[in-house]
Amino acid sequence: AQSVTQLDSQVPVFEEAPVELRCNYSSSVSVYLFWYVQYPNQGLQLLLKYLSGSTLVKGINGFEAEFNKSQTSFHLRKPSVHISDTAEYFCALLDLRSGGYNKLIFGAGTRLAVHP
Amino acid sequence: DAMVIQNPRYQVTQFGKPVTLSCSQTLNHNVMYWYQQKSSQAPKLLFHYYDKDFNNEADTPDNFQSRRPNTSFCFLDIRSPGLGDAAMYLCATSDRGYEQYFGPGTRLTVT
């Protein structure tokens, strides 16, 4: 069965410091991975995605992630965080289904708290 | 801008009183999803529509139903809300592709 594990439930960091949010996955088929961000009382916004090709994926708001097949990881990084990056971050794996729809398998989420 | 819209953003209902949440999209996507997200948890898929075909997740309670009268609109009906149904409800769409586009959500409070 496919699964996603986010290794940290909370990550506190000071403003302008670098941050890494860790995500590991388990899948026996082709892997499609996503990072979403959720601000309080908002929906999910796509930060970046890995479908194929370059293992280093750049997203919005200065975030990037690296797909590592041997370590089954897809960690999210940002070299310098801002207060406005405080939010919940979800790593997700796409479960391809027959019939034309795809199911997202989410990790439990990581709460990033950026302090001044 | 093309987008996924959810109304209302906040909904308060009484225990046992039926409630309907609305989702509309201007993306013309084939697939529409409903998720339930409880506090500090990941979104949980309730069901989805592929065009007019309805697909229920195995563990979605019978209390939750959905309607999709046309491509643009999808509704979530909760027939008899309990206190445990208080949550954020997220609608999402996709076009048989890999990416899902989420609406802003409706936060449901049950009193």
PDB file of N, CA and C in Angstrom, chain B residues 17-100:
ATOM      1  N   LYS B  17     -29.726  18.892  12.099  1.00  0.00           N
ATOM      2  CA  LYS B  17     -30.394  19.688  11.064  1.00  0.00           C
ATOM      3  C   LYS B  17     -29.625  19.581   9.747  1.00  0.00           C
ATOM      4  N   PRO B  18     -30.269  19.121   8.682  1.00  0.00           N
ATOM      5  CA  PRO B  18     -29.565  18.935   7.404  1.00  0.00           C
ATOM      6  C   PRO B  18     -28.884  20.219   6.933  1.00  0.00           C
ATOM      7  N   VAL B  19     -27.739  20.035   6.296  1.00  0.00           N
ATOM      8  CA  VAL B  19     -27.000  21.184   5.806  1.00  0.00           C
ATOM      9  C   VAL B  19     -26.401  20.832   4.444  1.00  0.00           C
ATOM     10  N   THR B  20     -26.319  21.838   3.581  1.00  0.00           N
ATOM     11  CA  THR B  20     -25.731  21.657   2.247  1.00  0.00           C
ATOM     12  C   THR B  20     -24.623  22.653   2.035  1.00  0.00           C
ATOM     13  N   LEU B  21     -23.491  22.143   1.584  1.00  0.00           N
ATOM     14  CA  LEU B  21     -22.357  22.976   1.226  1.00  0.00           C
ATOM     15  C   LEU B  21     -22.209  22.958  -0.291  1.00  0.00           C
ATOM     16  N   SER B  22     -21.757  24.093  -0.821  1.00  0.00           N
ATOM     17  CA  SER B  22     -21.727  24.266  -2.268  1.00  0.00           C
ATOM     18  C   SER B  22     -20.308  24.463  -2.788  1.00  0.00           C
ATOM     19  N   CYS B  23     -20.061  23.926  -3.974  1.00  0.00           N
ATOM     20  CA  CYS B  23     -18.780  24.113  -4.647  1.00  0.00           C
ATOM     21  C   CYS B  23     -19.061  24.379  -6.114  1.00  0.00           C
ATOM     22  N   SER B  24     -18.390  25.366  -6.668  1.00  0.00           N
ATOM     23  CA  SER B  24     -18.494  25.609  -8.102  1.00  0.00           C
ATOM     24  C   SER B  24     -17.098  25.821  -8.668  1.00  0.00           C
ATOM     25  N   GLN B  25     -16.968  25.555  -9.965  1.00  0.00           N
ATOM     26  CA  GLN B  25     -15.657  25.684 -10.599  1.00  0.00           C
ATOM     27  C   GLN B  25     -15.814  26.283 -11.988  1.00  0.00           C
ATOM     28  N   THR B  26     -14.820  27.071 -12.346  1.00  0.00           N
ATOM     29  CA  THR B  26     -14.792  27.660 -13.687  1.00  0.00           C
ATOM     30  C   THR B  26     -13.700  27.023 -14.533  1.00  0.00           C
ATOM     31  N   LEU B  27     -13.134  25.915 -14.047  1.00  0.00           N
ATOM     32  CA  LEU B  27     -12.023  25.254 -14.726  1.00  0.00           C
ATOM     33  C   LEU B  27     -12.501  24.233 -15.759  1.00  0.00           C
ATOM     34  N   ASN B  28     -13.797  23.922 -15.705  1.00  0.00           N
ATOM     35  CA  ASN B  28     -14.375  22.924 -16.609  1.00  0.00           C
ATOM     36  C   ASN B  28     -13.701  21.551 -16.458  1.00  0.00           C
ATOM     37  N   HIS B  29     -13.344  21.222 -15.226  1.00  0.00           N
ATOM     38  CA  HIS B  29     -12.697  19.945 -14.965  1.00  0.00           C
ATOM     39  C   HIS B  29     -13.711  18.818 -14.830  1.00  0.00           C
ATOM     40  N   ASN B  30     -13.257  17.605 -15.247  1.00  0.00           N
ATOM     41  CA  ASN B  30     -14.149  16.448 -15.219  1.00  0.00           C
ATOM     42  C   ASN B  30     -14.411  15.944 -13.804  1.00  0.00           C
ATOM     43  N   VAL B  31     -13.399  16.051 -12.964  1.00  0.00           N
ATOM     44  CA  VAL B  31     -13.466  15.400 -11.663  1.00  0.00           C
ATOM     45  C   VAL B  31     -13.617  16.451 -10.558  1.00  0.00           C
ATOM     46  N   MET B  32     -14.533  16.174  -9.640  1.00  0.00           N
ATOM     47  CA  MET B  32     -14.699  17.023  -8.454  1.00  0.00           C
ATOM     48  C   MET B  32     -14.651  16.139  -7.221  1.00  0.00           C
ATOM     49  N   TYR B  33     -13.943  16.615  -6.208  1.00  0.00           N
ATOM     50  CA  TYR B  33     -13.719  15.861  -4.987  1.00  0.00           C
ATOM     51  C   TYR B  33     -14.264  16.635  -3.787  1.00  0.00           C
ATOM     52  N   TRP B  34     -14.688  15.868  -2.781  1.00  0.00           N
ATOM     53  CA  TRP B  34     -14.984  16.459  -1.477  1.00  0.00           C
ATOM     54  C   TRP B  34     -14.095  15.800  -0.426  1.00  0.00           C
ATOM     55  N   TYR B  35     -13.454  16.678   0.373  1.00  0.00           N
ATOM     56  CA  TYR B  35     -12.614  16.228   1.468  1.00  0.00           C
ATOM     57  C   TYR B  35     -13.163  16.767   2.780  1.00  0.00           C
ATOM     58  N   GLN B  36     -12.953  16.009   3.825  1.00  0.00           N
ATOM     59  CA  GLN B  36     -13.211  16.471   5.182  1.00  0.00           C
ATOM     60  C   GLN B  36     -11.864  16.616   5.891  1.00  0.00           C
ATOM     61  N   GLN B  37     -11.686  17.776   6.533  1.00  0.00           N
ATOM     62  CA  GLN B  37     -10.431  17.987   7.265  1.00  0.00           C
ATOM     63  C   GLN B  37     -10.746  18.436   8.689  1.00  0.00           C
ATOM     64  N   LYS B  38     -10.445  17.567   9.630  1.00  0.00           N
ATOM     65  CA  LYS B  38     -10.630  17.926  11.030  1.00  0.00           C
ATOM     66  C   LYS B  38      -9.380  18.627  11.548  1.00  0.00           C
ATOM     67  N   SER B  39      -9.553  19.264  12.676  1.00  0.00           N
ATOM     68  CA  SER B  39      -8.490  20.110  13.213  1.00  0.00           C
ATOM     69  C   SER B  39      -7.172  19.355  13.336  1.00  0.00           C
ATOM     70  N   SER B  40      -6.121  19.968  12.805  1.00  0.00           N
ATOM     71  CA  SER B  40      -4.753  19.427  12.886  1.00  0.00           C
ATOM     72  C   SER B  40      -4.609  18.062  12.223  1.00  0.00           C
ATOM     73  N   GLN B  41      -5.446  17.782  11.243  1.00  0.00           N
ATOM     74  CA  GLN B  41      -5.337  16.525  10.506  1.00  0.00           C
ATOM     75  C   GLN B  41      -5.219  16.794   9.015  1.00  0.00           C
ATOM     76  N   ALA B  42      -4.808  15.773   8.302  1.00  0.00           N
ATOM     77  CA  ALA B  42      -4.760  15.860   6.847  1.00  0.00           C
ATOM     78  C   ALA B  42      -6.169  15.755   6.269  1.00  0.00           C
ATOM     79  N   PRO B  43      -6.377  16.279   5.093  1.00  0.00           N
ATOM     80  CA  PRO B  43      -7.684  16.095   4.441  1.00  0.00           C
ATOM     81  C   PRO B  43      -7.968  14.624   4.187  1.00  0.00           C
ATOM     82  N   LYS B  44      -9.224  14.272   4.332  1.00  0.00           N
ATOM     83  CA  LYS B  44      -9.684  12.890   4.126  1.00  0.00           C
ATOM     84  C   LYS B  44     -10.712  12.889   3.001  1.00  0.00           C
ATOM     85  N   LEU B  45     -10.470  12.106   1.985  1.00  0.00           N
ATOM     86  CA  LEU B  45     -11.373  12.070   0.845  1.00  0.00           C
ATOM     87  C   LEU B  45     -12.683  11.389   1.233  1.00  0.00           C
ATOM     88  N   LEU B  46     -13.792  12.072   0.944  1.00  0.00           N
ATOM     89  CA  LEU B  46     -15.120  11.493   1.197  1.00  0.00           C
ATOM     90  C   LEU B  46     -15.643  10.780  -0.037  1.00  0.00           C
ATOM     91  N   PHE B  47     -15.632  11.499  -1.165  1.00  0.00           N
ATOM     92  CA  PHE B  47     -16.100  10.941  -2.443  1.00  0.00           C
ATOM     93  C   PHE B  47     -15.657  11.857  -3.565  1.00  0.00           C
ATOM     94  N   HIS B  48     -15.907  11.380  -4.774  1.00  0.00           N
ATOM     95  CA  HIS B  48     -15.613  12.208  -5.924  1.00  0.00           C
ATOM     96  C   HIS B  48     -16.589  11.902  -7.051  1.00  0.00           C
ATOM     97  N   TYR B  49     -16.694  12.820  -7.959  1.00  0.00           N
ATOM     98  CA  TYR B  49     -17.463  12.626  -9.194  1.00  0.00           C
ATOM     99  C   TYR B  49     -16.492  12.649 -10.364  1.00  0.00           C
ATOM    100  N   TYR B  50     -16.606  11.671 -11.226  1.00  0.00           N
ATOM    101  CA  TYR B  50     -15.967  11.743 -12.528  1.00  0.00           C
ATOM    102  C   TYR B  50     -17.083  11.955 -13.533  1.00  0.00           C
ATOM    103  N   ASP B  51     -17.170  13.161 -14.032  1.00  0.00           N
ATOM    104  CA  ASP B  51     -18.352  13.584 -14.793  1.00  0.00           C
ATOM    105  C   ASP B  51     -19.572  13.331 -13.912  1.00  0.00           C
ATOM    106  N   LYS B  52     -20.502  12.507 -14.354  1.00  0.00           N
ATOM    107  CA  LYS B  52     -21.686  12.257 -13.530  1.00  0.00           C
ATOM    108  C   LYS B  52     -21.572  10.987 -12.688  1.00  0.00           C
ATOM    109  N   ASP B  53     -20.476  10.293 -12.825  1.00  0.00           N
ATOM    110  CA  ASP B  53     -20.290   9.054 -12.069  1.00  0.00           C
ATOM    111  C   ASP B  53     -19.813   9.358 -10.656  1.00  0.00           C
ATOM    112  N   PHE B  54     -20.585   8.853  -9.700  1.00  0.00           N
ATOM    113  CA  PHE B  54     -20.303   9.107  -8.284  1.00  0.00           C
ATOM    114  C   PHE B  54     -19.515   7.937  -7.716  1.00  0.00           C
ATOM    115  N   ASN B  55     -18.477   8.259  -6.936  1.00  0.00           N
ATOM    116  CA  ASN B  55     -17.634   7.242  -6.320  1.00  0.00           C
ATOM    117  C   ASN B  55     -17.427   7.571  -4.848  1.00  0.00           C
ATOM    118  N   ASN B  56     -17.908   6.662  -4.015  1.00  0.00           N
ATOM    119  CA  ASN B  56     -17.837   6.843  -2.575  1.00  0.00           C
ATOM    120  C   ASN B  56     -16.582   6.161  -2.041  1.00  0.00           C
ATOM    121  N   GLU B  57     -15.893   6.799  -1.098  1.00  0.00           N
ATOM    122  CA  GLU B  57     -14.827   6.074  -0.400  1.00  0.00           C
ATOM    123  C   GLU B  57     -15.484   5.065   0.551  1.00  0.00           C
ATOM    124  N   ALA B  58     -14.810   3.981   0.779  1.00  0.00           N
ATOM    125  CA  ALA B  58     -15.409   2.868   1.530  1.00  0.00           C
ATOM    126  C   ALA B  58     -15.805   3.257   2.950  1.00  0.00           C
ATOM    127  N   ASP B  59     -15.067   4.189   3.544  1.00  0.00           N
ATOM    128  CA  ASP B  59     -15.329   4.522   4.944  1.00  0.00           C
ATOM    129  C   ASP B  59     -16.107   5.827   5.111  1.00  0.00           C
ATOM    130  N   THR B  60     -16.694   6.334   4.052  1.00  0.00           N
ATOM    131  CA  THR B  60     -17.501   7.550   4.162  1.00  0.00           C
ATOM    132  C   THR B  60     -18.863   7.191   4.751  1.00  0.00           C
ATOM    133  N   PRO B  61     -19.256   7.849   5.843  1.00  0.00           N
ATOM    134  CA  PRO B  61     -20.550   7.514   6.461  1.00  0.00           C
ATOM    135  C   PRO B  61     -21.721   7.812   5.532  1.00  0.00           C
ATOM    136  N   ASP B  62     -22.794   7.044   5.725  1.00  0.00           N
ATOM    137  CA  ASP B  62     -24.001   7.221   4.901  1.00  0.00           C
ATOM    138  C   ASP B  62     -24.637   8.592   5.092  1.00  0.00           C
ATOM    139  N   ASN B  63     -24.320   9.224   6.178  1.00  0.00           N
ATOM    140  CA  ASN B  63     -24.835  10.551   6.507  1.00  0.00           C
ATOM    141  C   ASN B  63     -24.394  11.611   5.495  1.00  0.00           C
ATOM    142  N   PHE B  64     -23.348  11.302   4.725  1.00  0.00           N
ATOM    143  CA  PHE B  64     -22.811  12.237   3.746  1.00  0.00           C
ATOM    144  C   PHE B  64     -23.233  11.812   2.356  1.00  0.00           C
ATOM    145  N   GLN B  65     -23.803  12.776   1.626  1.00  0.00           N
ATOM    146  CA  GLN B  65     -24.212  12.509   0.262  1.00  0.00           C
ATOM    147  C   GLN B  65     -23.751  13.671  -0.617  1.00  0.00           C
ATOM    148  N   SER B  66     -23.828  13.447  -1.919  1.00  0.00           N
ATOM    149  CA  SER B  66     -23.371  14.505  -2.824  1.00  0.00           C
ATOM    150  C   SER B  66     -24.225  14.513  -4.079  1.00  0.00           C
ATOM    151  N   ARG B  67     -24.274  15.676  -4.692  1.00  0.00           N
ATOM    152  CA  ARG B  67     -24.987  15.858  -5.953  1.00  0.00           C
ATOM    153  C   ARG B  67     -24.114  16.682  -6.895  1.00  0.00           C
ATOM    154  N   ARG B  68     -24.198  16.339  -8.155  1.00  0.00           N
ATOM    155  CA  ARG B  68     -23.493  17.140  -9.163  1.00  0.00           C
ATOM    156  C   ARG B  68     -24.450  17.361 -10.329  1.00  0.00           C
ATOM    157  N   PRO B  69     -25.218  18.432 -10.293  1.00  0.00           N
ATOM    158  CA  PRO B  69     -26.225  18.670 -11.325  1.00  0.00           C
ATOM    159  C   PRO B  69     -25.645  19.016 -12.691  1.00  0.00           C
ATOM    160  N   ASN B  70     -24.449  19.565 -12.716  1.00  0.00           N
ATOM    161  CA  ASN B  70     -23.789  19.884 -13.985  1.00  0.00           C
ATOM    162  C   ASN B  70     -22.280  19.927 -13.751  1.00  0.00           C
ATOM    163  N   THR B  71     -21.511  20.204 -14.796  1.00  0.00           N
ATOM    164  CA  THR B  71     -20.052  20.175 -14.691  1.00  0.00           C
ATOM    165  C   THR B  71     -19.541  21.170 -13.664  1.00  0.00           C
ATOM    166  N   SER B  72     -20.206  22.300 -13.549  1.00  0.00           N
ATOM    167  CA  SER B  72     -19.676  23.402 -12.754  1.00  0.00           C
ATOM    168  C   SER B  72     -19.954  23.286 -11.265  1.00  0.00           C
ATOM    169  N   PHE B  73     -21.028  22.625 -10.885  1.00  0.00           N
ATOM    170  CA  PHE B  73     -21.453  22.642  -9.486  1.00  0.00           C
ATOM    171  C   PHE B  73     -21.429  21.251  -8.861  1.00  0.00           C
ATOM    172  N   CYS B  74     -21.099  21.253  -7.564  1.00  0.00           N
ATOM    173  CA  CYS B  74     -21.173  20.019  -6.803  1.00  0.00           C
ATOM    174  C   CYS B  74     -21.579  20.391  -5.379  1.00  0.00           C
ATOM    175  N   PHE B  75     -22.452  19.589  -4.790  1.00  0.00           N
ATOM    176  CA  PHE B  75     -22.964  19.879  -3.453  1.00  0.00           C
ATOM    177  C   PHE B  75     -22.646  18.730  -2.520  1.00  0.00           C
ATOM    178  N   LEU B  76     -22.390  19.098  -1.270  1.00  0.00           N
ATOM    179  CA  LEU B  76     -22.214  18.116  -0.205  1.00  0.00           C
ATOM    180  C   LEU B  76     -23.392  18.272   0.747  1.00  0.00           C
ATOM    181  N   ASP B  77     -24.146  17.197   0.927  1.00  0.00           N
ATOM    182  CA  ASP B  77     -25.280  17.189   1.838  1.00  0.00           C
ATOM    183  C   ASP B  77     -24.938  16.350   3.055  1.00  0.00           C
ATOM    184  N   ILE B  78     -25.145  16.933   4.217  1.00  0.00           N
ATOM    185  CA  ILE B  78     -25.001  16.168   5.461  1.00  0.00           C
ATOM    186  C   ILE B  78     -26.396  16.051   6.052  1.00  0.00           C
ATOM    187  N   ARG B  79     -26.901  14.826   6.074  1.00  0.00           N
ATOM    188  CA  ARG B  79     -28.332  14.637   6.365  1.00  0.00           C
ATOM    189  C   ARG B  79     -28.676  14.912   7.830  1.00  0.00           C
ATOM    190  N   SER B  80     -27.837  14.484   8.726  1.00  0.00           N
ATOM    191  CA  SER B  80     -28.093  14.676  10.146  1.00  0.00           C
ATOM    192  C   SER B  80     -26.760  14.926  10.848  1.00  0.00           C
ATOM    193  N   PRO B  81     -26.318  16.168  10.809  1.00  0.00           N
ATOM    194  CA  PRO B  81     -24.969  16.444  11.334  1.00  0.00           C
ATOM    195  C   PRO B  81     -24.851  16.142  12.817  1.00  0.00           C
ATOM    196  N   GLY B  82     -23.756  15.492  13.152  1.00  0.00           N
ATOM    197  CA  GLY B  82     -23.418  15.283  14.547  1.00  0.00           C
ATOM    198  C   GLY B  82     -22.249  16.179  14.930  1.00  0.00           C
ATOM    199  N   LEU B  83     -21.975  16.216  16.243  1.00  0.00           N
ATOM    200  CA  LEU B  83     -20.880  17.071  16.705  1.00  0.00           C
ATOM    201  C   LEU B  83     -19.555  16.655  16.062  1.00  0.00           C
ATOM    202  N   GLY B  84     -19.420  15.381  15.759  1.00  0.00           N
ATOM    203  CA  GLY B  84     -18.197  14.880  15.145  1.00  0.00           C
ATOM    204  C   GLY B  84     -18.019  15.272  13.695  1.00  0.00           C
ATOM    205  N   ASP B  85     -19.034  15.870  13.105  1.00  0.00           N
ATOM    206  CA  ASP B  85     -18.937  16.299  11.703  1.00  0.00           C
ATOM    207  C   ASP B  85     -18.417  17.722  11.563  1.00  0.00           C
ATOM    208  N   ALA B  86     -18.202  18.378  12.688  1.00  0.00           N
ATOM    209  CA  ALA B  86     -17.606  19.713  12.645  1.00  0.00           C
ATOM    210  C   ALA B  86     -16.199  19.603  12.070  1.00  0.00           C
ATOM    211  N   ALA B  87     -15.956  20.359  11.010  1.00  0.00           N
ATOM    212  CA  ALA B  87     -14.686  20.218  10.290  1.00  0.00           C
ATOM    213  C   ALA B  87     -14.617  21.284   9.208  1.00  0.00           C
ATOM    214  N   MET B  88     -13.475  21.326   8.540  1.00  0.00           N
ATOM    215  CA  MET B  88     -13.347  22.100   7.298  1.00  0.00           C
ATOM    216  C   MET B  88     -13.655  21.139   6.153  1.00  0.00           C
ATOM    217  N   TYR B  89     -14.497  21.566   5.236  1.00  0.00           N
ATOM    218  CA  TYR B  89     -14.818  20.756   4.065  1.00  0.00           C
ATOM    219  C   TYR B  89     -14.221  21.425   2.832  1.00  0.00           C
ATOM    220  N   LEU B  90     -13.396  20.649   2.153  1.00  0.00           N
ATOM    221  CA  LEU B  90     -12.666  21.162   1.001  1.00  0.00           C
ATOM    222  C   LEU B  90     -13.174  20.513  -0.277  1.00  0.00           C
ATOM    223  N   CYS B  91     -13.375  21.341  -1.270  1.00  0.00           N
ATOM    224  CA  CYS B  91     -13.717  20.863  -2.613  1.00  0.00           C
ATOM    225  C   CYS B  91     -12.471  21.011  -3.480  1.00  0.00           C
ATOM    226  N   ALA B  92     -12.276  20.057  -4.370  1.00  0.00           N
ATOM    227  CA  ALA B  92     -11.139  20.124  -5.290  1.00  0.00           C
ATOM    228  C   ALA B  92     -11.574  19.614  -6.650  1.00  0.00           C
ATOM    229  N   THR B  93     -10.843  20.022  -7.679  1.00  0.00           N
ATOM    230  CA  THR B  93     -11.137  19.556  -9.032  1.00  0.00           C
ATOM    231  C   THR B  93      -9.857  19.096  -9.708  1.00  0.00           C
ATOM    232  N   SER B  94     -10.006  18.237 -10.695  1.00  0.00           N
ATOM    233  CA  SER B  94      -8.878  17.887 -11.546  1.00  0.00           C
ATOM    234  C   SER B  94      -9.406  17.514 -12.919  1.00  0.00           C
ATOM    235  N   ASP B  95      -8.527  17.587 -13.903  1.00  0.00           N
ATOM    236  CA  ASP B  95      -8.922  17.335 -15.276  1.00  0.00           C
ATOM    237  C   ASP B  95      -8.272  16.050 -15.763  1.00  0.00           C
ATOM    238  N   ARG B  96      -8.502  14.969 -15.010  1.00  0.00           N
ATOM    239  CA  ARG B  96      -7.900  13.668 -15.316  1.00  0.00           C
ATOM    240  C   ARG B  96      -6.378  13.750 -15.316  1.00  0.00           C
ATOM    241  N   GLY B  97      -5.885  14.828 -14.800  1.00  0.00           N
ATOM    242  CA  GLY B  97      -4.432  15.001 -14.766  1.00  0.00           C
ATOM    243  C   GLY B  97      -3.898  14.682 -13.395  1.00  0.00           C
ATOM    244  N   TYR B  98      -2.768  15.236 -13.102  1.00  0.00           N
ATOM    245  CA  TYR B  98      -2.096  14.907 -11.864  1.00  0.00           C
ATOM    246  C   TYR B  98      -2.339  15.914 -10.764  1.00  0.00           C
ATOM    247  N   GLU B  99      -2.778  17.080 -11.104  1.00  0.00           N
ATOM    248  CA  GLU B  99      -2.895  18.136 -10.110  1.00  0.00           C
ATOM    249  C   GLU B  99      -4.334  18.352  -9.702  1.00  0.00           C
ATOM    250  N   GLN B 100      -4.549  18.542  -8.418  1.00  0.00           N
ATOM    251  CA  GLN B 100      -5.863  18.893  -7.912  1.00  0.00           C
ATOM    252  C   GLN B 100      -5.841  20.357  -7.479  1.00  0.00           C
TER     253      GLN B 100
END
